[in-house]
mmCIF file of C-alpha atoms in Angstrom:
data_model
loop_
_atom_site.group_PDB
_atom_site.id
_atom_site.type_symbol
_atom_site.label_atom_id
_atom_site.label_comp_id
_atom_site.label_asym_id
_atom_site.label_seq_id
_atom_site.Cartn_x
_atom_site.Cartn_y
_atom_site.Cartn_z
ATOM 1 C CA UNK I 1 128.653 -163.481 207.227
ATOM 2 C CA UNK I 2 128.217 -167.179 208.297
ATOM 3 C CA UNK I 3 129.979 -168.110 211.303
ATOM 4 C CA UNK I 4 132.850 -170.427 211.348
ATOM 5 C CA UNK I 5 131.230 -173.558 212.462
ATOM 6 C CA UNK I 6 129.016 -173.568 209.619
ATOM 7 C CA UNK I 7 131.708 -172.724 207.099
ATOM 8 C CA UNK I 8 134.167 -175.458 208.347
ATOM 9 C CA UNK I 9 130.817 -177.490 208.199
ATOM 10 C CA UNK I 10 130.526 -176.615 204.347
ATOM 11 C CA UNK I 11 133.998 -176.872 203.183
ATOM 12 C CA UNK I 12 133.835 -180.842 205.544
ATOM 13 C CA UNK I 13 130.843 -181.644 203.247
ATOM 14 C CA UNK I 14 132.366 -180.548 199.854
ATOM 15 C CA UNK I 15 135.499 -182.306 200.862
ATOM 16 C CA UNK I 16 133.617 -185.228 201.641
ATOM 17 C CA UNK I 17 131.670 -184.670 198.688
ATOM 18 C CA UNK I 18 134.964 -184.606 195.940
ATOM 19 C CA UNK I 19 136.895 -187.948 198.528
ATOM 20 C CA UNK I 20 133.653 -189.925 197.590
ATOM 21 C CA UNK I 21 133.990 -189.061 194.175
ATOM 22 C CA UNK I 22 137.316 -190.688 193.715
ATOM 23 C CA UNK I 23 137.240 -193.761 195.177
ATOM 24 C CA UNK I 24 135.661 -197.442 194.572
ATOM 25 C CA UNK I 25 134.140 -197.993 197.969
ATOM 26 C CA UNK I 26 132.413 -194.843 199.015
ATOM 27 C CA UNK I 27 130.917 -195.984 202.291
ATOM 28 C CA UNK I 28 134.782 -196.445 203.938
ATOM 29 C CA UNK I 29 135.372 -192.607 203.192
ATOM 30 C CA UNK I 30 135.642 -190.975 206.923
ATOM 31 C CA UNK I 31 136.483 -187.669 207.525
ATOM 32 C CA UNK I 32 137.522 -186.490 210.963
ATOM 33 C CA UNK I 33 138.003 -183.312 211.914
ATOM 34 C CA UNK I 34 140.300 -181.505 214.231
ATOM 35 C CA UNK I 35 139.358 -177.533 214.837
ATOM 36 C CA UNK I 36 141.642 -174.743 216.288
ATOM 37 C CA UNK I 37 140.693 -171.114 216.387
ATOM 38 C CA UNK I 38 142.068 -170.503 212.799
ATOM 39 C CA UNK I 39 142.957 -173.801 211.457
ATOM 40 C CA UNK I 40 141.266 -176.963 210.707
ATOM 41 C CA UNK I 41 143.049 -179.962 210.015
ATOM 42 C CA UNK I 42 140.935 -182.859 208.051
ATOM 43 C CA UNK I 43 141.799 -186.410 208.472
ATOM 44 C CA UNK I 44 140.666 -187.906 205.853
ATOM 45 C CA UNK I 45 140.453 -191.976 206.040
ATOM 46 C CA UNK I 46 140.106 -194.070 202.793
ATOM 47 C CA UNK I 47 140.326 -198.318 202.465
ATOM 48 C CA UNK I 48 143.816 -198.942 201.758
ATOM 49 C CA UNK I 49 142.789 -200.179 198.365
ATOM 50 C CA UNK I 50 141.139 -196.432 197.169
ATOM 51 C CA UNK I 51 144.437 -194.620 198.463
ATOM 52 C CA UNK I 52 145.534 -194.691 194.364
ATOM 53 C CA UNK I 53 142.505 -193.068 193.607
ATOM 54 C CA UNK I 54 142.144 -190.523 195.924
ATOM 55 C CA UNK I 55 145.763 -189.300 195.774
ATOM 56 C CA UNK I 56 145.575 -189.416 191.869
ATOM 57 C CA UNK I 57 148.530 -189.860 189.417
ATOM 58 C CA UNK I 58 151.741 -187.847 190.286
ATOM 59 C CA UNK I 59 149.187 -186.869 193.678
ATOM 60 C CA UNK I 60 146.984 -184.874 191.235
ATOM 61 C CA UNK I 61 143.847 -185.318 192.834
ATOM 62 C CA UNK I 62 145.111 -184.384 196.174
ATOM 63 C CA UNK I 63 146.717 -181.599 195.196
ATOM 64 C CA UNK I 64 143.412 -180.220 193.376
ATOM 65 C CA UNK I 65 141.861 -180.611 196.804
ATOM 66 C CA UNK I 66 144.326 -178.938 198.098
ATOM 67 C CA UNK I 67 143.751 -176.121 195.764
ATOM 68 C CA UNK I 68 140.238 -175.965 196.746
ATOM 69 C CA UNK I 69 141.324 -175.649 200.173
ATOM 70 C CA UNK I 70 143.474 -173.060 199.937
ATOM 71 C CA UNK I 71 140.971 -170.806 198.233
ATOM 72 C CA UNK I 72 138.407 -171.261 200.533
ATOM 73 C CA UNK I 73 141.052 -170.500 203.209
ATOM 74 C CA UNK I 74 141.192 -167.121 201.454
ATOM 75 C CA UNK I 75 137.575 -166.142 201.415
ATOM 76 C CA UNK I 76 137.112 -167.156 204.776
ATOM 77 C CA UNK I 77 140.552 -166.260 206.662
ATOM 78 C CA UNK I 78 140.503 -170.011 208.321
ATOM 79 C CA UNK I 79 143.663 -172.218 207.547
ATOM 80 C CA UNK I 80 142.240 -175.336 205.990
ATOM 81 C CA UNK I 81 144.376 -178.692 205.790
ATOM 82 C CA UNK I 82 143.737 -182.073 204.523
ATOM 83 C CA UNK I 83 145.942 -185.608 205.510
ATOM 84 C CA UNK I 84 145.108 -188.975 204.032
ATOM 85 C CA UNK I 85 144.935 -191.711 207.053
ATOM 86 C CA UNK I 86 145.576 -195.476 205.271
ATOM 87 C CA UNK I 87 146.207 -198.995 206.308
ATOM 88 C CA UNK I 88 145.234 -198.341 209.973
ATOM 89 C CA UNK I 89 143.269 -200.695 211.776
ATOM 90 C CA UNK I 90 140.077 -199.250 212.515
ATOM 91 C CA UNK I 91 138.055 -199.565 216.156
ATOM 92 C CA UNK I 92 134.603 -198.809 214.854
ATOM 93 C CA UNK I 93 133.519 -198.291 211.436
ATOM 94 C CA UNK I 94 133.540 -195.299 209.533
ATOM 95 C CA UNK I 95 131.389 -192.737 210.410
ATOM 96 C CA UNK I 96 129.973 -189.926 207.937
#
């Protein structure tokens, strides 16, 4: 069985895969990530602008990722959570 760095390192990349997917400007997707011992919060940050997309109609496509989440949670008994950071100044630009 993997260990859980590497599968909180999986489920970041696939998250960051399906965010980039949804929105117009691709490189301001940034995806920070807070650890515990069994949960792991993602902060994901979008332009202000994409926040329509990534959300979705009626919060569809947020609540698909969501879904995707929570089934990974299951298979890998770590509590996975997602929160979408908008219209906040940023310091430095986004990083991967």
């Amino acid at each position: 069985m993997s260990n859980n760095r590497e599968i909180v390192q999986d489920v970041e990349a696939l998250l960051y895969t399906l965010v980039r997917a949804l929105v117009d400007r691709e490189d301001e997707v940034a995806i920070k990530t807070l650890a515990g011992v069994h949960n792991v919060v993602f902060e994901i940050d979008v332009h202000e602008n994409d926040v329509q997309f990534a959300l979705g109609k009626n919060s569809k496509n947020i609540d698909a990722v969501r879904t995707i989440l929570r089934a990974m949670s299951q298979k890998s008994y770590i509590t996975f959570l997602c929160a979408f950071l908008y219209n906040r100044p940023r310091s430095t630009p986004p990083s991967r």
